[in-house]
Short mmCIF file of C-alpha atoms in Angstrom, two decimals:
data_model
loop_
_atom_site.label_atom_id
_atom_site.label_comp_id
_atom_site.label_asym_id
_atom_site.label_seq_id
_atom_site.Cartn_x
_atom_site.Cartn_y
_atom_site.Cartn_z
CA ILE A 1 -57.89 -44.67 -36.18
CA HIS A 2 -58.57 -46.45 -39.55
CA ASP A 3 -58.39 -43.03 -41.19
CA LYS A 4 -54.53 -42.67 -39.75
CA PHE A 5 -53.82 -46.37 -40.43
CA PRO A 6 -55.76 -47.37 -43.48
CA HIS A 7 -53.19 -50.26 -44.37
CA LYS A 8 -53.44 -51.86 -40.93
CA GLN A 9 -55.93 -54.98 -40.39
CA MET A 10 -58.46 -53.75 -37.70
CA VAL A 11 -59.11 -56.51 -35.45
CA ILE A 12 -61.88 -55.71 -32.85
CA LYS A 13 -62.56 -58.41 -29.85
CA ALA A 14 -65.92 -58.16 -28.91
CA HIS A 15 -66.53 -57.76 -25.15
CA PRO A 16 -68.93 -60.76 -23.83
CA LEU A 17 -71.46 -58.16 -22.88
CA MET A 18 -71.41 -56.07 -26.01
CA SER A 19 -74.79 -55.86 -27.56
CA LYS A 20 -75.85 -57.75 -30.98
CA GLU A 21 -76.51 -54.09 -32.30
CA HIS A 22 -73.05 -52.98 -31.77
CA ILE A 23 -71.32 -56.34 -33.24
CA LYS A 24 -73.85 -55.67 -36.34
CA ARG A 25 -72.46 -52.37 -36.95
CA ILE A 26 -68.87 -53.38 -36.59
CA ASN A 27 -69.54 -56.15 -39.07
CA GLU A 28 -70.80 -53.94 -41.66
CA LEU A 29 -67.23 -51.93 -41.78
CA GLU A 30 -65.48 -53.24 -44.53
CA PHE A 31 -61.86 -52.63 -42.78
CA ALA A 32 -62.68 -54.43 -39.86
CA GLU A 33 -62.88 -58.09 -38.52
CA ILE A 34 -64.83 -58.90 -35.21
CA ILE A 35 -63.60 -62.05 -32.84
CA LYS A 36 -67.06 -62.61 -31.53
CA GLU A 37 -65.54 -66.00 -29.24
CA VAL A 38 -65.35 -65.71 -25.88
CA PHE A 39 -62.01 -66.36 -24.26
CA PRO A 40 -59.69 -64.00 -22.18
CA ILE A 41 -58.28 -61.18 -24.49
CA GLU A 42 -55.12 -61.41 -22.67
CA LEU A 43 -54.30 -64.82 -24.73
CA LEU A 44 -54.67 -62.82 -28.04
CA LEU A 45 -52.60 -59.91 -26.54
CA LEU A 46 -49.64 -62.08 -25.84
CA ASN A 47 -49.67 -63.80 -29.52
CA LEU A 48 -49.63 -60.32 -31.57
CA LYS A 49 -46.51 -59.04 -33.24
CA ARG A 50 -46.04 -55.35 -34.14
CA ALA A 51 -49.42 -54.31 -33.25
CA ILE A 52 -51.16 -51.23 -32.20
CA VAL A 53 -53.39 -52.19 -29.21
CA VAL A 54 -56.32 -49.77 -28.29
CA SER A 55 -58.65 -49.92 -25.66
CA SER A 56 -60.76 -47.32 -23.45
CA HIS A 57 -59.20 -48.83 -20.11
CA SER A 58 -59.04 -52.46 -20.29
CA ALA A 59 -56.99 -54.13 -17.31
CA SER A 60 -55.99 -56.83 -19.79
CA PHE A 61 -53.35 -54.33 -20.96
CA PHE A 62 -51.33 -55.07 -17.80
CA VAL A 63 -50.25 -58.18 -19.46
CA ARG A 64 -47.32 -56.78 -21.50
CA ASN A 65 -46.27 -58.05 -25.06
CA PRO A 66 -43.21 -56.07 -25.78
CA ASN A 67 -43.81 -56.62 -29.46
CA CYS A 68 -47.10 -54.23 -29.29
CA ASN A 69 -47.74 -50.87 -28.78
CA TYR A 70 -50.59 -50.20 -26.30
CA TYR A 71 -53.02 -47.14 -26.16
CA TRP A 72 -55.62 -46.41 -23.57
CA ILE A 73 -58.09 -43.98 -25.43
CA HIS A 74 -60.51 -42.82 -22.46
CA GLY A 75 -59.44 -39.41 -23.05
CA LEU A 76 -60.89 -39.22 -26.68
CA TYR A 77 -64.30 -39.89 -25.03
CA SER A 78 -66.50 -36.93 -24.45
CA PRO A 79 -67.67 -36.85 -20.58
CA THR A 80 -70.41 -39.51 -20.26
CA LYS A 81 -72.06 -41.07 -17.27
CA VAL A 82 -70.01 -44.33 -17.30
CA MET A 83 -66.84 -42.24 -17.93
CA THR A 84 -67.56 -40.01 -15.21
CA GLN A 85 -67.75 -42.65 -12.53
CA LEU A 86 -64.66 -44.17 -13.38
CA THR A 87 -61.02 -43.25 -12.15
CA VAL A 88 -58.43 -44.64 -14.66
CA VAL A 89 -55.12 -45.21 -13.04
CA ASN A 90 -52.07 -46.38 -15.33
CA PRO A 91 -49.41 -47.72 -13.18
CA THR A 92 -47.24 -48.82 -16.18
CA LYS A 93 -44.89 -47.49 -18.57
CA HIS A 94 -45.85 -49.37 -21.54
CA ILE A 95 -49.34 -48.19 -21.62
CA VAL A 96 -49.76 -44.87 -23.34
CA GLU A 97 -52.78 -42.54 -22.30
CA VAL A 98 -53.81 -40.46 -25.42
CA ASP A 99 -55.78 -37.31 -25.73
CA SER A 100 -55.71 -37.33 -29.59
CA ILE A 101 -55.68 -39.98 -32.40
CA ASP A 102 -52.45 -38.21 -33.50
CA ASP A 103 -50.69 -39.51 -30.47
CA ILE A 104 -50.93 -43.28 -31.75
CA LYS A 105 -48.01 -44.27 -33.36
#
């Protein structure tokens, strides 16, 4: 995603259960900023302007900010134990499910 949008600021909101090792790896990325504070992501989503918002399948996306483009990227994951146990249902018109990074605009 960064390679496609190198001039966009990348902000990653850590999930409260994200491992310290994963947070450490994200902190090492020069192009990414991580938010570690614990608060509902919906509060952030409602205040964004012209953002590309990406998640594997977050229900927080049901809170729509018309100033943003929402993308679920669960289709990019190779089948894993976790993803095969989930059935992702998208009842919205504003969330785009992508099978390729090229689908993100």
